Each structure stands twice: as C-alpha cells, then as structure tokens.
mmCIF file with all atom_site columns, C-alpha atoms and ligand atoms in Angstrom:
data_model
loop_
_atom_site.group_PDB
_atom_site.id
_atom_site.type_symbol
_atom_site.label_atom_id
_atom_site.label_alt_id
_atom_site.label_comp_id
_atom_site.label_asym_id
_atom_site.label_entity_id
_atom_site.label_seq_id
_atom_site.pdbx_PDB_ins_code
_atom_site.Cartn_x
_atom_site.Cartn_y
_atom_site.Cartn_z
_atom_site.occupancy
_atom_site.B_iso_or_equiv
_atom_site.pdbx_formal_charge
_atom_site.auth_seq_id
_atom_site.auth_comp_id
_atom_site.auth_asym_id
_atom_site.auth_atom_id
_atom_site.pdbx_PDB_model_num
ATOM   1   C  CA  . MET A 1 1   ? -36.840 -28.651 2.292   1.00 0.00 ? 390  MET A CA  1
ATOM   2   C  CA  . GLY A 1 2   ? -38.245 -30.554 5.724   1.00 0.00 ? 391  GLY A CA  1
ATOM   3   C  CA  . GLU A 1 3   ? -41.741 -31.912 5.620   1.00 0.00 ? 392  GLU A CA  1
ATOM   4   C  CA  . GLN A 1 4   ? -43.902 -31.732 2.614   1.00 0.00 ? 393  GLN A CA  1
ATOM   5   C  CA  . HIS A 1 5   ? -47.252 -30.706 3.255   1.00 0.00 ? 394  HIS A CA  1
ATOM   6   C  CA  . HIS A 1 6   ? -49.360 -31.470 0.128   1.00 0.00 ? 395  HIS A CA  1
ATOM   7   C  CA  . GLY A 1 7   ? -52.783 -29.929 -1.779  1.00 0.00 ? 396  GLY A CA  1
ATOM   8   C  CA  . LEU A 1 8   ? -53.313 -26.954 1.349   1.00 0.00 ? 397  LEU A CA  1
ATOM   9   C  CA  . LEU A 1 9   ? -54.045 -24.405 -1.221  1.00 0.00 ? 398  LEU A CA  1
ATOM   10  C  CA  . THR A 1 10  ? -57.661 -26.050 -3.063  1.00 0.00 ? 399  THR A CA  1
ATOM   11  C  CA  . GLU A 1 11  ? -58.378 -23.039 -5.394  1.00 0.00 ? 400  GLU A CA  1
ATOM   12  C  CA  . ILE A 1 12  ? -57.993 -19.497 -6.400  1.00 0.00 ? 401  ILE A CA  1
ATOM   13  C  CA  . ASP A 1 13  ? -60.677 -17.791 -4.030  1.00 0.00 ? 402  ASP A CA  1
ATOM   14  C  CA  . HIS A 1 14  ? -59.779 -13.987 -5.115  1.00 0.00 ? 403  HIS A CA  1
ATOM   15  C  CA  . ILE A 1 15  ? -57.226 -11.769 -5.864  1.00 0.00 ? 404  ILE A CA  1
ATOM   16  C  CA  . GLY A 1 16  ? -57.299 -8.780  -4.673  1.00 0.00 ? 405  GLY A CA  1
ATOM   17  C  CA  . ILE A 1 17  ? -57.288 -5.525  -6.670  1.00 0.00 ? 406  ILE A CA  1
ATOM   18  C  CA  . ALA A 1 18  ? -57.390 -2.086  -4.463  1.00 0.00 ? 407  ALA A CA  1
ATOM   19  C  CA  . VAL A 1 19  ? -58.896 0.529   -6.751  1.00 0.00 ? 408  VAL A CA  1
ATOM   20  C  CA  . ARG A 1 20  ? -59.380 4.379   -5.831  1.00 0.00 ? 409  ARG A CA  1
ATOM   21  C  CA  . ASP A 1 21  ? -63.173 4.078   -7.735  1.00 0.00 ? 410  ASP A CA  1
ATOM   22  C  CA  . LEU A 1 22  ? -65.018 1.312   -6.525  1.00 0.00 ? 411  LEU A CA  1
ATOM   23  C  CA  . ASP A 1 23  ? -68.205 2.240   -8.962  1.00 0.00 ? 412  ASP A CA  1
ATOM   24  C  CA  . ALA A 1 24  ? -65.456 2.846   -12.071 1.00 0.00 ? 413  ALA A CA  1
ATOM   25  C  CA  . ALA A 1 25  ? -63.779 -0.559  -11.547 1.00 0.00 ? 414  ALA A CA  1
ATOM   26  C  CA  . ILE A 1 26  ? -67.080 -2.212  -10.615 1.00 0.00 ? 415  ILE A CA  1
ATOM   27  C  CA  . GLY A 1 27  ? -68.200 -0.444  -13.942 1.00 0.00 ? 416  GLY A CA  1
ATOM   28  C  CA  . PHE A 1 28  ? -65.387 -1.720  -16.040 1.00 0.00 ? 417  PHE A CA  1
ATOM   29  C  CA  . TYR A 1 29  ? -65.278 -4.916  -14.811 1.00 0.00 ? 418  TYR A CA  1
ATOM   30  C  CA  . ALA A 1 30  ? -69.446 -5.607  -15.976 1.00 0.00 ? 419  ALA A CA  1
ATOM   31  C  CA  . GLY A 1 31  ? -68.600 -3.187  -19.386 1.00 0.00 ? 420  GLY A CA  1
ATOM   32  C  CA  . LEU A 1 32  ? -65.785 -5.283  -21.185 1.00 0.00 ? 421  LEU A CA  1
ATOM   33  C  CA  . PHE A 1 33  ? -66.213 -8.482  -19.903 1.00 0.00 ? 422  PHE A CA  1
ATOM   34  C  CA  . GLY A 1 34  ? -69.845 -8.468  -18.874 1.00 0.00 ? 423  GLY A CA  1
ATOM   35  C  CA  . ALA A 1 35  ? -68.890 -9.705  -15.059 1.00 0.00 ? 424  ALA A CA  1
ATOM   36  C  CA  . GLU A 1 36  ? -71.721 -10.750 -12.503 1.00 0.00 ? 425  GLU A CA  1
ATOM   37  C  CA  . LEU A 1 37  ? -71.063 -8.236  -9.473  1.00 0.00 ? 426  LEU A CA  1
ATOM   38  C  CA  . VAL A 1 38  ? -72.241 -10.952 -6.524  1.00 0.00 ? 427  VAL A CA  1
ATOM   39  C  CA  . GLN A 1 39  ? -71.923 -8.150  -3.516  1.00 0.00 ? 428  GLN A CA  1
ATOM   40  C  CA  . ARG A 1 40  ? -70.828 -5.065  -2.450  1.00 0.00 ? 429  ARG A CA  1
ATOM   41  C  CA  . GLU A 1 41  ? -69.877 -4.872  0.992   1.00 0.00 ? 430  GLU A CA  1
ATOM   42  C  CA  . ARG A 1 42  ? -68.024 -2.206  4.433   1.00 0.00 ? 431  ARG A CA  1
ATOM   43  C  CA  . ILE A 1 43  ? -65.339 -3.871  6.484   1.00 0.00 ? 432  ILE A CA  1
ATOM   44  C  CA  . GLU A 1 44  ? -65.047 -1.542  8.967   1.00 0.00 ? 433  GLU A CA  1
ATOM   45  C  CA  . SER A 1 45  ? -62.241 -3.005  10.708  1.00 0.00 ? 434  SER A CA  1
ATOM   46  C  CA  . ASP A 1 46  ? -60.114 -2.268  7.744   1.00 0.00 ? 435  ASP A CA  1
ATOM   47  C  CA  . GLY A 1 47  ? -61.173 0.563   6.235   1.00 0.00 ? 436  GLY A CA  1
ATOM   48  C  CA  . VAL A 1 48  ? -62.424 -0.310  2.817   1.00 0.00 ? 437  VAL A CA  1
ATOM   49  C  CA  . ASP A 1 49  ? -65.433 -1.169  1.040   1.00 0.00 ? 438  ASP A CA  1
ATOM   50  C  CA  . GLU A 1 50  ? -64.944 -4.462  -1.089  1.00 0.00 ? 439  GLU A CA  1
ATOM   51  C  CA  . ALA A 1 51  ? -66.894 -5.511  -4.182  1.00 0.00 ? 440  ALA A CA  1
ATOM   52  C  CA  . LEU A 1 52  ? -66.615 -8.902  -5.432  1.00 0.00 ? 441  LEU A CA  1
ATOM   53  C  CA  . ILE A 1 53  ? -66.522 -10.216 -8.956  1.00 0.00 ? 442  ILE A CA  1
ATOM   54  C  CA  . ARG A 1 54  ? -66.920 -13.730 -9.582  1.00 0.00 ? 443  ARG A CA  1
ATOM   55  C  CA  . VAL A 1 55  ? -64.897 -15.129 -11.845 1.00 0.00 ? 444  VAL A CA  1
ATOM   56  C  CA  . ALA A 1 56  ? -66.089 -18.981 -12.763 1.00 0.00 ? 445  ALA A CA  1
ATOM   57  C  CA  . ASP A 1 57  ? -65.661 -20.309 -9.557  1.00 0.00 ? 446  ASP A CA  1
ATOM   58  C  CA  . SER A 1 58  ? -63.178 -17.653 -8.389  1.00 0.00 ? 447  SER A CA  1
ATOM   59  C  CA  . TYR A 1 59  ? -63.734 -13.682 -7.707  1.00 0.00 ? 448  TYR A CA  1
ATOM   60  C  CA  . ILE A 1 60  ? -62.375 -10.141 -7.941  1.00 0.00 ? 449  ILE A CA  1
ATOM   61  C  CA  . GLN A 1 61  ? -62.465 -8.430  -5.350  1.00 0.00 ? 450  GLN A CA  1
ATOM   62  C  CA  . LEU A 1 62  ? -62.180 -5.296  -5.985  1.00 0.00 ? 451  LEU A CA  1
ATOM   63  C  CA  . VAL A 1 63  ? -60.729 -2.912  -2.496  1.00 0.00 ? 452  VAL A CA  1
ATOM   64  C  CA  . CYS A 1 64  ? -61.464 0.853   -2.033  1.00 0.00 ? 453  CYS A CA  1
ATOM   65  C  CA  . PRO A 1 65  ? -60.433 3.026   0.799   1.00 0.00 ? 454  PRO A CA  1
ATOM   66  C  CA  . PHE A 1 66  ? -62.935 4.841   2.212   1.00 0.00 ? 455  PHE A CA  1
ATOM   67  C  CA  . ARG A 1 67  ? -60.619 6.404   4.883   1.00 0.00 ? 456  ARG A CA  1
ATOM   68  C  CA  . GLU A 1 68  ? -56.417 7.346   5.011   1.00 0.00 ? 457  GLU A CA  1
ATOM   69  C  CA  . ASP A 1 69  ? -55.833 5.387   7.780   1.00 0.00 ? 458  ASP A CA  1
ATOM   70  C  CA  . SER A 1 70  ? -56.603 2.714   6.499   1.00 0.00 ? 459  SER A CA  1
ATOM   71  C  CA  . PRO A 1 71  ? -53.889 0.672   5.288   1.00 0.00 ? 460  PRO A CA  1
ATOM   72  C  CA  . ALA A 1 72  ? -55.317 -0.160  1.288   1.00 0.00 ? 461  ALA A CA  1
ATOM   73  C  CA  . ALA A 1 73  ? -55.139 3.433   1.655   1.00 0.00 ? 462  ALA A CA  1
ATOM   74  C  CA  . LYS A 1 74  ? -51.543 3.461   2.881   1.00 0.00 ? 463  LYS A CA  1
ATOM   75  C  CA  . PHE A 1 75  ? -51.146 0.855   -0.435  1.00 0.00 ? 464  PHE A CA  1
ATOM   76  C  CA  . ILE A 1 76  ? -52.476 2.796   -2.959  1.00 0.00 ? 465  ILE A CA  1
ATOM   77  C  CA  . ALA A 1 77  ? -50.054 6.088   -1.744  1.00 0.00 ? 466  ALA A CA  1
ATOM   78  C  CA  . LYS A 1 78  ? -47.431 4.036   -1.719  1.00 0.00 ? 467  LYS A CA  1
ATOM   79  C  CA  . ARG A 1 79  ? -47.595 1.897   -5.484  1.00 0.00 ? 468  ARG A CA  1
ATOM   80  C  CA  . GLY A 1 80  ? -50.745 2.926   -7.260  1.00 0.00 ? 469  GLY A CA  1
ATOM   81  C  CA  . GLU A 1 81  ? -53.914 1.230   -7.706  1.00 0.00 ? 470  GLU A CA  1
ATOM   82  C  CA  . GLY A 1 82  ? -53.574 -2.417  -8.637  1.00 0.00 ? 471  GLY A CA  1
ATOM   83  C  CA  . VAL A 1 83  ? -53.127 -6.739  -7.062  1.00 0.00 ? 472  VAL A CA  1
ATOM   84  C  CA  . HIS A 1 84  ? -52.753 -6.167  -3.537  1.00 0.00 ? 473  HIS A CA  1
ATOM   85  C  CA  . HIS A 1 85  ? -53.025 -9.501  -2.838  1.00 0.00 ? 474  HIS A CA  1
ATOM   86  C  CA  . VAL A 1 86  ? -54.256 -13.834 -3.416  1.00 0.00 ? 475  VAL A CA  1
ATOM   87  C  CA  . GLY A 1 87  ? -56.732 -15.197 -1.540  1.00 0.00 ? 476  GLY A CA  1
ATOM   88  C  CA  . TYR A 1 88  ? -56.430 -18.810 -1.385  1.00 0.00 ? 477  TYR A CA  1
ATOM   89  C  CA  . ARG A 1 89  ? -59.172 -20.840 -0.428  1.00 0.00 ? 478  ARG A CA  1
ATOM   90  C  CA  . VAL A 1 90  ? -57.554 -23.879 2.106   1.00 0.00 ? 479  VAL A CA  1
ATOM   91  C  CA  . GLU A 1 91  ? -60.126 -26.401 4.475   1.00 0.00 ? 480  GLU A CA  1
ATOM   92  C  CA  . SER A 1 92  ? -58.732 -24.901 7.177   1.00 0.00 ? 481  SER A CA  1
ATOM   93  C  CA  . CYS A 1 93  ? -57.397 -21.423 8.068   1.00 0.00 ? 482  CYS A CA  1
ATOM   94  C  CA  . ALA A 1 94  ? -56.427 -22.353 11.418  1.00 0.00 ? 483  ALA A CA  1
ATOM   95  C  CA  . GLU A 1 95  ? -54.538 -25.127 10.099  1.00 0.00 ? 484  GLU A CA  1
ATOM   96  C  CA  . VAL A 1 96  ? -52.768 -23.180 7.819   1.00 0.00 ? 485  VAL A CA  1
ATOM   97  C  CA  . LEU A 1 97  ? -52.003 -20.540 10.206  1.00 0.00 ? 486  LEU A CA  1
ATOM   98  C  CA  . LYS A 1 98  ? -51.005 -22.520 12.409  1.00 0.00 ? 487  LYS A CA  1
ATOM   99  C  CA  . LEU A 1 99  ? -48.019 -24.505 10.077  1.00 0.00 ? 488  LEU A CA  1
ATOM   100 C  CA  . ALA A 1 100 ? -46.344 -20.789 8.592   1.00 0.00 ? 489  ALA A CA  1
ATOM   101 C  CA  . GLN A 1 101 ? -45.480 -19.661 12.301  1.00 0.00 ? 490  GLN A CA  1
ATOM   102 C  CA  . GLU A 1 102 ? -44.699 -22.794 12.853  1.00 0.00 ? 491  GLU A CA  1
ATOM   103 C  CA  . MET A 1 103 ? -42.331 -22.688 9.871   1.00 0.00 ? 492  MET A CA  1
ATOM   104 C  CA  . GLY A 1 104 ? -41.324 -19.154 11.235  1.00 0.00 ? 493  GLY A CA  1
ATOM   105 C  CA  . TYR A 1 105 ? -43.406 -17.211 8.598   1.00 0.00 ? 494  TYR A CA  1
ATOM   106 C  CA  . GLU A 1 106 ? -44.103 -13.340 9.388   1.00 0.00 ? 495  GLU A CA  1
ATOM   107 C  CA  . THR A 1 107 ? -47.941 -13.504 9.204   1.00 0.00 ? 496  THR A CA  1
ATOM   108 C  CA  . VAL A 1 108 ? -49.969 -10.508 9.225   1.00 0.00 ? 497  VAL A CA  1
ATOM   109 C  CA  . ASP A 1 109 ? -52.565 -12.312 11.883  1.00 0.00 ? 498  ASP A CA  1
ATOM   110 C  CA  . LYS A 1 110 ? -51.808 -13.772 15.141  1.00 0.00 ? 499  LYS A CA  1
ATOM   111 C  CA  . VAL A 1 111 ? -55.309 -15.934 14.428  1.00 0.00 ? 500  VAL A CA  1
ATOM   112 C  CA  . PRO A 1 112 ? -58.017 -16.367 12.102  1.00 0.00 ? 501  PRO A CA  1
ATOM   113 C  CA  . ARG A 1 113 ? -60.946 -14.080 11.441  1.00 0.00 ? 502  ARG A CA  1
ATOM   114 C  CA  . PRO A 1 114 ? -63.762 -13.015 9.697   1.00 0.00 ? 503  PRO A CA  1
ATOM   115 C  CA  . GLY A 1 115 ? -63.666 -12.087 6.302   1.00 0.00 ? 504  GLY A CA  1
ATOM   116 C  CA  . SER A 1 116 ? -66.398 -11.836 3.844   1.00 0.00 ? 505  SER A CA  1
ATOM   117 C  CA  . ARG A 1 117 ? -69.010 -13.582 2.598   1.00 0.00 ? 506  ARG A CA  1
ATOM   118 C  CA  . ASP A 1 118 ? -68.889 -14.887 6.281   1.00 0.00 ? 507  ASP A CA  1
ATOM   119 C  CA  . THR A 1 119 ? -65.959 -16.909 5.363   1.00 0.00 ? 508  THR A CA  1
ATOM   120 C  CA  . THR A 1 120 ? -62.425 -16.927 8.029   1.00 0.00 ? 509  THR A CA  1
ATOM   121 C  CA  . VAL A 1 121 ? -59.588 -15.520 6.815   1.00 0.00 ? 510  VAL A CA  1
ATOM   122 C  CA  . ALA A 1 122 ? -55.683 -15.392 7.892   1.00 0.00 ? 511  ALA A CA  1
ATOM   123 C  CA  . PHE A 1 123 ? -53.189 -13.314 6.657   1.00 0.00 ? 512  PHE A CA  1
ATOM   124 C  CA  . ILE A 1 124 ? -49.472 -14.302 5.888   1.00 0.00 ? 513  ILE A CA  1
ATOM   125 C  CA  . HIS A 1 125 ? -46.743 -11.261 5.468   1.00 0.00 ? 514  HIS A CA  1
ATOM   126 C  CA  . PRO A 1 126 ? -45.361 -10.667 2.083   1.00 0.00 ? 515  PRO A CA  1
ATOM   127 C  CA  . LYS A 1 127 ? -41.723 -10.016 3.793   1.00 0.00 ? 516  LYS A CA  1
ATOM   128 C  CA  . ALA A 1 128 ? -42.288 -14.691 3.665   1.00 0.00 ? 517  ALA A CA  1
ATOM   129 C  CA  . ALA A 1 129 ? -44.411 -14.766 0.418   1.00 0.00 ? 518  ALA A CA  1
ATOM   130 C  CA  . PHE A 1 130 ? -41.847 -13.687 -2.001  1.00 0.00 ? 519  PHE A CA  1
ATOM   131 C  CA  . GLY A 1 131 ? -43.133 -10.059 -2.194  1.00 0.00 ? 520  GLY A CA  1
ATOM   132 C  CA  . THR A 1 132 ? -46.893 -10.716 -2.144  1.00 0.00 ? 521  THR A CA  1
ATOM   133 C  CA  . LEU A 1 133 ? -49.873 -10.606 0.532   1.00 0.00 ? 522  LEU A CA  1
ATOM   134 C  CA  . ILE A 1 134 ? -51.641 -14.171 0.510   1.00 0.00 ? 523  ILE A CA  1
ATOM   135 C  CA  . GLU A 1 135 ? -54.919 -14.506 2.314   1.00 0.00 ? 524  GLU A CA  1
ATOM   136 C  CA  . LEU A 1 136 ? -56.425 -17.691 3.290   1.00 0.00 ? 525  LEU A CA  1
ATOM   137 C  CA  . VAL A 1 137 ? -60.174 -18.474 2.446   1.00 0.00 ? 526  VAL A CA  1
ATOM   138 C  CA  . GLU A 1 138 ? -61.820 -20.835 4.719   1.00 0.00 ? 527  GLU A CA  1
ATOM   139 C  CA  . GLU A 1 139 ? -65.541 -20.893 3.017   1.00 0.00 ? 528  GLU A CA  1
HETATM 140 CO CO1 . CO  B 2 .   ? -59.493 -10.864 0.233   1.00 0.00 ? 1188 CO  B CO1 1
#
C-alpha cells in the first residue's frame, strides 16, 4: 500500500436506487416505513427525476429516467431496477476526485459538477471501485 489517506468519507450521504416508477417507489417507502419525502427534482442533464427520502442523516435517492438516452435508462435496461450508486459525503469533492485521478482510478467526471440539493458531486467509475458506481458529495 502507498500513502494512507485518513477519513475522507465523512458519512454515507445516500444510496441511489434506479426505479421505473417514481411515484410507486415513493409510495413504497412512505407506506411501509413512513419515510419522509424530502424533495423531488428533475435533473435535465442526467435525464432523470429524483426523489430524496430521509433516513436519519442520510437519504435514499430514487432515480427514475424520463428519457431513453439517460444513463439511468440504460442501466435499468441492462441490469434492471435496483442499487445504482453509493453517495459518500466528503469535505472537498475536488480534493478527493483529484486524489483518485492521481492514483490512476478511472473517474466519470473530470471535474466536480453541481448535484441535487445544491451539492457538488463527482463520480468514480465502477471499474475502479469493484463494481460500484461511487458518487462523492460535498454539501
Ligand atoms: Co446520487
């Protein structure tokens, strides 16, 4: 192992779950668990509608494509509904993204970009992360 980096992940911010029917999925979490819907938002650039459901200090982020060329639509077509990515909270998205790039890990984003809830986000490719798409989330 090379240089050690301590405690860069400060919280699991959210689990992203790809679904085909956003209202049905919100209804499931509300109906079974009484979970609170915090926010609903269309992310034009990603081609998805998102719903955030609170779980203590973290969220479930339901992701539902509204057009066929959305990466989330391709994900569902290929792998079905289910866990799509894990969002980890970090102090500095830019710093951790740069670190990943310097260490030679493939990233989806070259530079951080705006996420939902006025966050700054960047994605690390699942190829680099043992099959899980990782989202870095800076509040
Ligand atoms: Co996310």
